Amino acid sequence: MARVVVDVMLKPEILDPQGQAVQRALPRLGYEGISEVRQGKRFELEVEGPVDAAALARVHELAEKFLANTVIEDFTVRVEAAEGAEGVTTA
């Protein structure tokens, strides 16, 4: 079994009120020098069998139709290998 990770983020031109709230709070908490914060979602999928091109295509379709609102969000799909090495495909 392999783990496929889908990271979903708001597109850069979309207002991110949660990220802005975190960014405004950081100096009050003693964390200086952070100029921008963007908030997103991470989905970890355990895939049975080999993660070949067909499996990645299925996950990409799943992300596009179900996990991300592609009007306002971008996503990336990547495979996490057991050794920590990663392969990346983007939306």
CSV table of C-alpha atoms in Angstrom, one decimal:
chain,number,residue,atom,x,y,z
A,1,MET,CA,0.0,0.0,0.0
A,2,ALA,CA,1.2,3.5,-0.8
A,3,ARG,CA,0.2,6.9,0.5
A,4,VAL,CA,-0.9,9.5,-1.9
A,5,VAL,CA,-1.2,13.1,-0.6
A,6,VAL,CA,-3.5,15.7,-2.1
A,7,ASP,CA,-2.7,19.3,-0.9
A,8,VAL,CA,-5.5,21.8,-1.6
A,9,MET,CA,-4.9,25.6,-1.4
A,10,LEU,CA,-6.9,28.6,-2.2
A,11,LYS,CA,-5.7,30.2,-5.5
A,12,PRO,CA,-3.4,33.2,-4.9
A,13,GLU,CA,-5.9,35.7,-6.0
A,14,ILE,CA,-8.6,34.4,-3.6
A,15,LEU,CA,-8.9,36.2,-0.2
A,16,ASP,CA,-7.8,33.9,2.7
A,17,PRO,CA,-9.4,35.3,5.9
A,18,GLN,CA,-8.1,32.4,8.1
A,19,GLY,CA,-4.6,32.9,6.9
A,20,GLN,CA,-4.8,36.6,7.5
A,21,ALA,CA,-6.1,36.0,11.0
A,22,VAL,CA,-3.2,33.8,11.8
A,23,GLN,CA,-0.7,36.2,10.2
A,24,ARG,CA,-2.1,39.1,12.4
A,25,ALA,CA,-1.8,37.0,15.5
A,26,LEU,CA,1.8,35.9,15.1
A,27,PRO,CA,3.5,39.1,16.2
A,28,ARG,CA,1.4,39.2,19.3
A,29,LEU,CA,2.6,35.6,20.1
A,30,GLY,CA,6.2,36.6,19.6
A,31,TYR,CA,6.7,35.3,16.0
A,32,GLU,CA,8.1,38.1,13.9
A,33,GLY,CA,9.2,38.1,10.2
A,34,ILE,CA,6.2,36.2,8.8
A,35,SER,CA,4.9,38.2,5.9
A,36,GLU,CA,2.1,36.0,4.7
A,37,VAL,CA,0.1,32.9,5.8
A,38,ARG,CA,-2.1,30.8,3.5
A,39,GLN,CA,-4.4,28.1,5.0
A,40,GLY,CA,-5.1,24.9,3.1
A,41,LYS,CA,-6.2,21.3,3.4
A,42,ARG,CA,-4.2,18.0,3.2
A,43,PHE,CA,-5.8,14.7,2.3
A,44,GLU,CA,-3.8,11.4,2.8
A,45,LEU,CA,-5.1,8.5,0.7
A,46,GLU,CA,-3.9,4.9,1.2
A,47,VAL,CA,-3.9,3.3,-2.2
A,48,GLU,CA,-4.0,-0.5,-2.7
A,49,GLY,CA,-1.7,-1.9,-5.3
A,50,PRO,CA,0.9,-0.1,-7.3
A,51,VAL,CA,0.7,3.7,-7.7
A,52,ASP,CA,1.1,3.7,-11.5
A,53,ALA,CA,-0.1,6.3,-14.0
A,54,ALA,CA,-3.6,4.9,-13.9
A,55,ALA,CA,-3.9,5.1,-10.1
A,56,LEU,CA,-2.5,8.7,-10.1
A,57,ALA,CA,-5.0,9.6,-12.8
A,58,ARG,CA,-7.9,8.2,-10.6
A,59,VAL,CA,-6.6,10.2,-7.6
A,60,HIS,CA,-6.3,13.3,-9.8
A,61,GLU,CA,-9.9,12.9,-11.0
A,62,LEU,CA,-11.0,12.4,-7.4
A,63,ALA,CA,-9.3,15.5,-6.2
A,64,GLU,CA,-10.6,17.6,-9.1
A,65,LYS,CA,-14.2,16.4,-8.7
A,66,PHE,CA,-14.5,15.9,-4.9
A,67,LEU,CA,-11.6,17.2,-2.8
A,68,ALA,CA,-11.0,20.7,-4.3
A,69,ASN,CA,-13.3,23.4,-5.6
A,70,THR,CA,-11.3,24.1,-8.7
A,71,VAL,CA,-13.0,27.5,-9.2
A,72,ILE,CA,-11.2,28.9,-6.2
A,73,GLU,CA,-8.6,26.2,-5.2
A,74,ASP,CA,-5.5,24.6,-6.7
A,75,PHE,CA,-4.3,21.2,-5.7
A,76,THR,CA,-1.3,19.0,-6.0
A,77,VAL,CA,-1.1,15.2,-5.9
A,78,ARG,CA,2.1,13.5,-4.7
A,79,VAL,CA,3.1,10.0,-3.7
A,80,GLU,CA,4.8,9.6,-0.3
A,81,ALA,CA,7.2,6.6,-0.4
A,82,ALA,CA,8.0,4.6,2.7
A,83,GLU,CA,11.6,6.0,2.7
A,84,GLY,CA,10.3,9.6,2.7
A,85,ALA,CA,11.1,10.1,-1.0
A,86,GLU,CA,8.3,11.9,-2.8
A,87,GLY,CA,7.1,12.2,-6.4
A,88,VAL,CA,4.9,15.2,-7.3
A,89,THR,CA,2.3,15.8,-9.9
A,90,THR,CA,0.3,19.1,-10.0
A,91,ALA,CA,-3.2,20.0,-11.0
